[in-house]
mmCIF file of C-alpha atoms in Angstrom:
data_model
loop_
_atom_site.group_PDB
_atom_site.id
_atom_site.type_symbol
_atom_site.label_atom_id
_atom_site.label_comp_id
_atom_site.label_asym_id
_atom_site.label_seq_id
_atom_site.Cartn_x
_atom_site.Cartn_y
_atom_site.Cartn_z
ATOM 1 C CA MET A 1 71.981 -34.797 334.025
ATOM 2 C CA ALA A 2 72.973 -37.803 336.038
ATOM 3 C CA ARG A 3 75.764 -37.596 338.302
ATOM 4 C CA PHE A 4 78.867 -39.491 338.527
ATOM 5 C CA ASN A 5 78.845 -42.613 340.763
ATOM 6 C CA GLU A 6 82.113 -44.193 342.353
ATOM 7 C CA ILE A 7 82.340 -47.639 341.135
ATOM 8 C CA GLY A 8 86.025 -48.319 342.484
ATOM 9 C CA THR A 9 88.789 -47.127 344.498
ATOM 10 C CA ALA A 10 92.716 -47.982 344.375
ATOM 11 C CA THR A 11 95.781 -46.593 346.244
ATOM 12 C CA ILE A 12 98.781 -45.791 344.121
ATOM 13 C CA PRO A 13 101.822 -47.976 345.418
ATOM 14 C CA GLY A 14 104.463 -46.296 347.451
ATOM 15 C CA ASN A 15 102.660 -42.880 347.993
ATOM 16 C CA GLY A 16 99.304 -43.601 349.227
ATOM 17 C CA THR A 17 97.399 -41.431 346.807
ATOM 18 C CA ARG A 18 94.012 -42.583 346.100
ATOM 19 C CA LEU A 19 92.452 -43.299 342.699
ATOM 20 C CA ARG A 20 88.695 -43.015 342.301
ATOM 21 C CA LEU A 21 86.866 -44.624 339.335
ATOM 22 C CA LEU A 22 83.709 -42.944 338.623
ATOM 23 C CA GLN A 23 80.719 -43.784 336.107
ATOM 24 C CA ARG A 24 77.877 -41.700 334.554
ATOM 25 C CA ASN A 25 75.795 -44.004 331.947
ATOM 26 C CA ASP A 26 78.573 -44.773 329.519
ATOM 27 C CA GLU A 27 81.059 -42.297 330.506
ATOM 28 C CA PHE A 28 83.876 -42.957 332.905
ATOM 29 C CA SER A 29 86.224 -40.588 334.967
ATOM 30 C CA ILE A 30 89.322 -41.378 337.118
ATOM 31 C CA LYS A 31 90.270 -38.731 339.693
ATOM 32 C CA ILE A 32 92.726 -38.218 342.267
ATOM 33 C CA ALA A 33 90.747 -38.356 345.934
ATOM 34 C CA GLY A 34 90.673 -34.954 347.211
ATOM 35 C CA ALA A 35 92.230 -33.110 344.297
ATOM 36 C CA PRO A 36 90.379 -30.917 341.760
ATOM 37 C CA GLY A 37 89.676 -32.226 338.047
ATOM 38 C CA GLU A 38 90.138 -35.385 336.296
ATOM 39 C CA LEU A 39 93.110 -37.375 335.485
ATOM 40 C CA MET A 40 91.377 -38.916 332.539
ATOM 41 C CA ASN A 41 87.810 -39.242 330.966
ATOM 42 C CA SER A 42 86.573 -41.723 328.688
ATOM 43 C CA ARG A 43 85.304 -39.101 326.138
ATOM 44 C CA LEU A 44 88.546 -37.331 326.057
ATOM 45 C CA HIS A 45 91.011 -39.903 324.353
ATOM 46 C CA GLY A 46 92.089 -38.491 321.252
ATOM 47 C CA SER A 47 95.522 -37.825 322.405
ATOM 48 C CA GLU A 48 95.757 -41.305 324.064
ATOM 49 C CA ASP A 49 95.076 -42.625 320.645
ATOM 50 C CA ALA A 50 97.341 -40.407 318.932
ATOM 51 C CA LEU A 51 100.228 -41.617 321.327
ATOM 52 C CA ALA A 52 100.109 -45.080 319.702
ATOM 53 C CA THR A 53 98.802 -44.165 316.087
ATOM 54 C CA LEU A 54 101.760 -41.582 315.429
ATOM 55 C CA ALA A 55 104.418 -44.042 316.883
ATOM 56 C CA CYS A 56 102.907 -47.210 315.234
ATOM 57 C CA GLU A 57 102.617 -45.877 311.710
ATOM 58 C CA ARG A 58 106.573 -45.952 311.781
ATOM 59 C CA LEU A 59 106.460 -49.590 312.380
ATOM 60 C CA SER A 60 104.389 -50.546 309.145
ATOM 61 C CA HIS A 61 107.407 -52.343 307.656
ATOM 62 C CA LEU A 62 107.807 -54.751 310.526
ATOM 63 C CA PRO A 63 105.931 -58.058 310.415
ATOM 64 C CA GLU A 64 106.130 -58.654 314.359
ATOM 65 C CA PRO A 65 106.690 -55.554 316.137
ATOM 66 C CA ARG A 66 107.014 -55.450 319.897
ATOM 67 C CA ILE A 67 105.545 -52.660 321.593
ATOM 68 C CA LEU A 68 105.736 -51.512 325.270
ATOM 69 C CA ILE A 69 103.345 -49.421 326.750
ATOM 70 C CA GLY A 70 104.035 -47.585 330.101
ATOM 71 C CA GLY A 71 100.351 -46.731 331.649
ATOM 72 C CA LEU A 72 97.025 -48.837 331.093
ATOM 73 C CA GLY A 73 94.848 -46.017 331.850
ATOM 74 C CA MET A 74 91.537 -46.628 330.223
ATOM 75 C CA GLY A 75 92.990 -48.727 327.611
ATOM 76 C CA PHE A 76 92.724 -46.332 324.641
ATOM 77 C CA THR A 77 96.432 -46.207 323.897
ATOM 78 C CA LEU A 78 96.565 -50.112 324.028
ATOM 79 C CA ALA A 79 93.361 -50.209 321.842
ATOM 80 C CA ALA A 80 94.988 -47.857 319.310
ATOM 81 C CA ALA A 81 98.180 -49.657 319.120
ATOM 82 C CA LEU A 82 96.421 -52.923 318.524
ATOM 83 C CA ALA A 83 94.193 -51.424 315.756
ATOM 84 C CA SER A 84 97.469 -50.053 314.120
ATOM 85 C CA THR A 85 99.276 -53.234 313.935
ATOM 86 C CA GLY A 86 99.104 -56.636 312.606
ATOM 87 C CA GLU A 87 97.837 -59.959 313.841
ATOM 88 C CA LYS A 88 101.892 -60.842 314.797
ATOM 89 C CA ALA A 89 102.380 -57.666 316.842
ATOM 90 C CA ARG A 90 102.951 -58.303 320.659
ATOM 91 C CA VAL A 91 101.932 -55.355 323.026
ATOM 92 C CA THR A 92 102.694 -55.296 326.661
ATOM 93 C CA VAL A 93 101.307 -52.834 328.909
ATOM 94 C CA ALA A 94 103.024 -51.911 332.198
ATOM 95 C CA GLU A 95 100.741 -50.791 334.907
ATOM 96 C CA LEU A 96 101.753 -49.965 338.284
ATOM 97 C CA VAL A 97 98.083 -50.107 339.983
ATOM 98 C CA PRO A 98 96.852 -53.718 339.847
ATOM 99 C CA GLU A 99 92.992 -52.335 340.206
ATOM 100 C CA VAL A 100 93.115 -50.383 336.992
ATOM 101 C CA GLU A 101 93.789 -53.730 335.164
ATOM 102 C CA THR A 102 90.765 -55.188 337.209
ATOM 103 C CA TRP A 103 88.695 -52.120 336.192
ATOM 104 C CA ASN A 104 89.854 -52.610 332.333
ATOM 105 C CA ARG A 105 88.642 -56.238 332.274
ATOM 106 C CA GLY A 106 85.317 -55.017 333.958
ATOM 107 C CA PRO A 107 82.761 -52.217 333.205
ATOM 108 C CA LEU A 108 85.505 -49.688 332.397
ATOM 109 C CA GLY A 109 86.589 -52.069 329.513
ATOM 110 C CA SER A 110 83.707 -51.352 327.384
ATOM 111 C CA ALA A 111 85.188 -47.571 326.829
ATOM 112 C CA ALA A 112 87.849 -48.799 324.591
ATOM 113 C CA GLY A 113 86.288 -51.975 323.637
ATOM 114 C CA TYR A 114 88.116 -54.476 325.985
ATOM 115 C CA PRO A 115 91.470 -54.397 324.290
ATOM 116 C CA LEU A 116 92.805 -56.745 327.189
ATOM 117 C CA ASN A 117 90.863 -59.614 325.559
ATOM 118 C CA ASP A 118 93.045 -59.342 322.563
ATOM 119 C CA ALA A 119 95.441 -62.393 322.484
ATOM 120 C CA ARG A 120 98.143 -60.045 321.426
ATOM 121 C CA ALA A 121 98.221 -57.851 324.650
ATOM 122 C CA GLN A 122 99.524 -59.099 327.993
ATOM 123 C CA VAL A 123 99.983 -56.750 331.210
ATOM 124 C CA HIS A 124 102.942 -56.506 333.350
ATOM 125 C CA ILE A 125 101.793 -55.345 336.724
ATOM 126 C CA GLY A 126 104.593 -53.061 338.074
ATOM 127 C CA ASP A 127 106.463 -49.915 337.106
ATOM 128 C CA VAL A 128 107.499 -49.564 333.578
ATOM 129 C CA ALA A 129 110.869 -48.605 334.946
ATOM 130 C CA GLU A 130 111.543 -52.121 335.754
ATOM 131 C CA LEU A 131 111.270 -53.240 332.112
ATOM 132 C CA LEU A 132 113.318 -50.050 331.009
ATOM 133 C CA ARG A 133 116.048 -50.719 333.319
ATOM 134 C CA GLN A 134 116.672 -54.220 331.414
ATOM 135 C CA GLY A 135 117.827 -52.281 328.468
ATOM 136 C CA ASP A 136 117.353 -55.548 326.333
ATOM 137 C CA GLY A 137 117.057 -53.708 323.053
ATOM 138 C CA ASN A 138 113.873 -55.595 322.233
ATOM 139 C CA TRP A 139 111.078 -52.959 321.965
ATOM 140 C CA ASP A 140 110.403 -51.389 318.458
ATOM 141 C CA ALA A 141 108.225 -48.842 320.157
ATOM 142 C CA ILE A 142 108.261 -47.739 323.786
ATOM 143 C CA LEU A 143 105.047 -45.420 324.477
ATOM 144 C CA LEU A 144 104.982 -43.831 327.980
ATOM 145 C CA ASP A 145 101.986 -42.143 329.481
ATOM 146 C CA VAL A 146 102.617 -42.610 333.247
ATOM 147 C CA ASP A 147 101.822 -39.242 334.331
ATOM 148 C CA ASN A 148 100.868 -35.522 333.431
ATOM 149 C CA GLY A 149 104.068 -35.156 331.613
ATOM 150 C CA PRO A 150 107.830 -34.435 332.616
ATOM 151 C CA GLU A 151 106.449 -32.478 335.650
ATOM 152 C CA GLY A 152 105.012 -35.231 337.902
ATOM 153 C CA LEU A 153 101.670 -35.423 339.339
ATOM 154 C CA THR A 154 100.836 -38.701 340.700
ATOM 155 C CA ARG A 155 103.937 -39.705 342.111
ATOM 156 C CA LYS A 156 107.557 -38.385 342.428
ATOM 157 C CA GLU A 157 109.000 -41.794 341.329
ATOM 158 C CA ASN A 158 107.320 -41.085 337.875
ATOM 159 C CA ASN A 159 110.059 -38.272 337.211
ATOM 160 C CA TRP A 160 112.656 -40.817 336.605
ATOM 161 C CA ILE A 161 111.156 -41.684 333.215
ATOM 162 C CA TYR A 162 111.618 -38.025 331.924
ATOM 163 C CA SER A 163 115.344 -37.896 333.482
ATOM 164 C CA PRO A 164 118.599 -37.902 331.372
ATOM 165 C CA GLU A 165 118.859 -41.395 333.143
ATOM 166 C CA GLY A 166 115.384 -42.553 332.312
ATOM 167 C CA ILE A 167 115.925 -41.290 328.500
ATOM 168 C CA ALA A 168 118.933 -43.294 328.480
ATOM 169 C CA ALA A 169 117.347 -46.628 329.732
ATOM 170 C CA ALA A 170 114.380 -46.099 327.335
ATOM 171 C CA GLN A 171 117.147 -45.782 324.389
ATOM 172 C CA LYS A 172 118.840 -48.795 325.594
ATOM 173 C CA SER A 173 115.561 -50.822 325.357
ATOM 174 C CA LEU A 174 114.750 -49.753 321.891
ATOM 175 C CA SER A 175 115.604 -51.889 319.089
ATOM 176 C CA ARG A 176 117.635 -50.644 316.122
ATOM 177 C CA ASP A 177 115.409 -47.946 314.388
ATOM 178 C CA GLY A 178 113.011 -48.135 317.238
ATOM 179 C CA ILE A 179 110.528 -45.287 318.150
ATOM 180 C CA LEU A 180 110.063 -43.516 321.927
ATOM 181 C CA ALA A 181 106.998 -41.464 322.245
ATOM 182 C CA TYR A 182 105.812 -39.607 325.322
ATOM 183 C CA TRP A 183 102.695 -38.062 326.372
ATOM 184 C CA SER A 184 102.204 -34.774 328.122
ATOM 185 C CA ALA A 185 99.478 -32.635 329.187
ATOM 186 C CA GLY A 186 101.463 -29.661 327.662
ATOM 187 C CA PRO A 187 104.611 -28.692 325.867
ATOM 188 C CA GLU A 188 108.036 -28.199 327.666
ATOM 189 C CA HIS A 189 110.970 -26.988 325.659
ATOM 190 C CA ALA A 190 113.379 -28.171 328.256
ATOM 191 C CA PHE A 191 112.542 -31.789 327.414
ATOM 192 C CA THR A 192 112.705 -31.481 323.905
ATOM 193 C CA GLU A 193 115.913 -30.245 324.432
ATOM 194 C CA ARG A 194 116.803 -33.110 326.893
ATOM 195 C CA LEU A 195 116.046 -35.769 324.375
ATOM 196 C CA ARG A 196 118.183 -33.978 321.613
ATOM 197 C CA ARG A 197 120.905 -34.049 324.189
ATOM 198 C CA ALA A 198 120.545 -37.697 324.437
ATOM 199 C CA GLY A 199 121.118 -38.130 320.787
ATOM 200 C CA PHE A 200 117.592 -38.422 319.686
ATOM 201 C CA SER A 201 116.047 -36.819 316.670
ATOM 202 C CA VAL A 202 112.779 -35.130 318.197
ATOM 203 C CA GLU A 203 109.242 -34.138 316.742
ATOM 204 C CA PRO A 204 106.835 -32.563 319.212
ATOM 205 C CA VAL A 205 103.301 -32.900 317.982
ATOM 206 C CA VAL A 206 100.463 -31.150 319.305
ATOM 207 C CA VAL A 207 97.204 -33.141 319.315
ATOM 208 C CA ARG A 208 93.755 -32.686 320.672
ATOM 209 C CA ALA A 209 91.870 -34.182 323.755
ATOM 210 C CA LEU A 210 88.828 -34.906 321.998
ATOM 211 C CA ARG A 211 89.375 -35.427 318.183
ATOM 212 C CA PRO A 212 91.280 -33.234 315.447
ATOM 213 C CA GLY A 213 90.352 -29.614 316.158
ATOM 214 C CA LYS A 214 88.577 -30.095 319.506
ATOM 215 C CA GLY A 215 89.702 -30.436 322.920
ATOM 216 C CA ALA A 216 92.617 -29.395 324.988
ATOM 217 C CA ARG A 217 95.989 -29.326 323.443
ATOM 218 C CA HIS A 218 98.430 -32.070 324.426
ATOM 219 C CA THR A 219 101.943 -33.035 323.314
ATOM 220 C CA ILE A 220 103.262 -36.158 322.015
ATOM 221 C CA TRP A 221 107.103 -36.383 321.619
ATOM 222 C CA LEU A 222 108.253 -38.823 318.984
ATOM 223 C CA ALA A 223 111.795 -39.705 319.446
ATOM 224 C CA TRP A 224 114.185 -41.672 317.265
#
């Protein structure tokens, strides 16, 4: 079997953690340098797709939905959001690491079908928290996949997204009847209760990393 080759590196702003982009034939992997395992793999994106499809199916009544995605990753959530909405949708992706956008406009983009080439998509380089703190109430859906879940892995600043303050900011950023969705590598009952205490109705959904019935079990929280 062919070996992975490193085709890109990037440093996460603020903490110096280095990301590695690896490629083996048509398969891509992103890892944290010096750490075991993968952050993401292009063959295991079922739950990233589900983050978008589960939320966007609740927007079918809106002619021009506005969607905010926290975390570009390999582009699968963006691609799924675009596929699940109409031609007047507008999808903004907040990505902290500039090189991740560059990777998605280069070889990595082939994995998800180059969703950044879609005129409905735009990228905000920076922390999604910057946009949430505006609390403008303009987003019909907010999809957050910025870390491994409520227990942050890549940078401690991400913990704010899952805190009562971060949840309140996301709530203020939603339009009336908007939907908030979080991705996590696993379940956490305490986070479900945190969302409920914020006034949300909450549905934790177990999804598979590869496809229905295959791959690791991940959790999507839908809150409205």
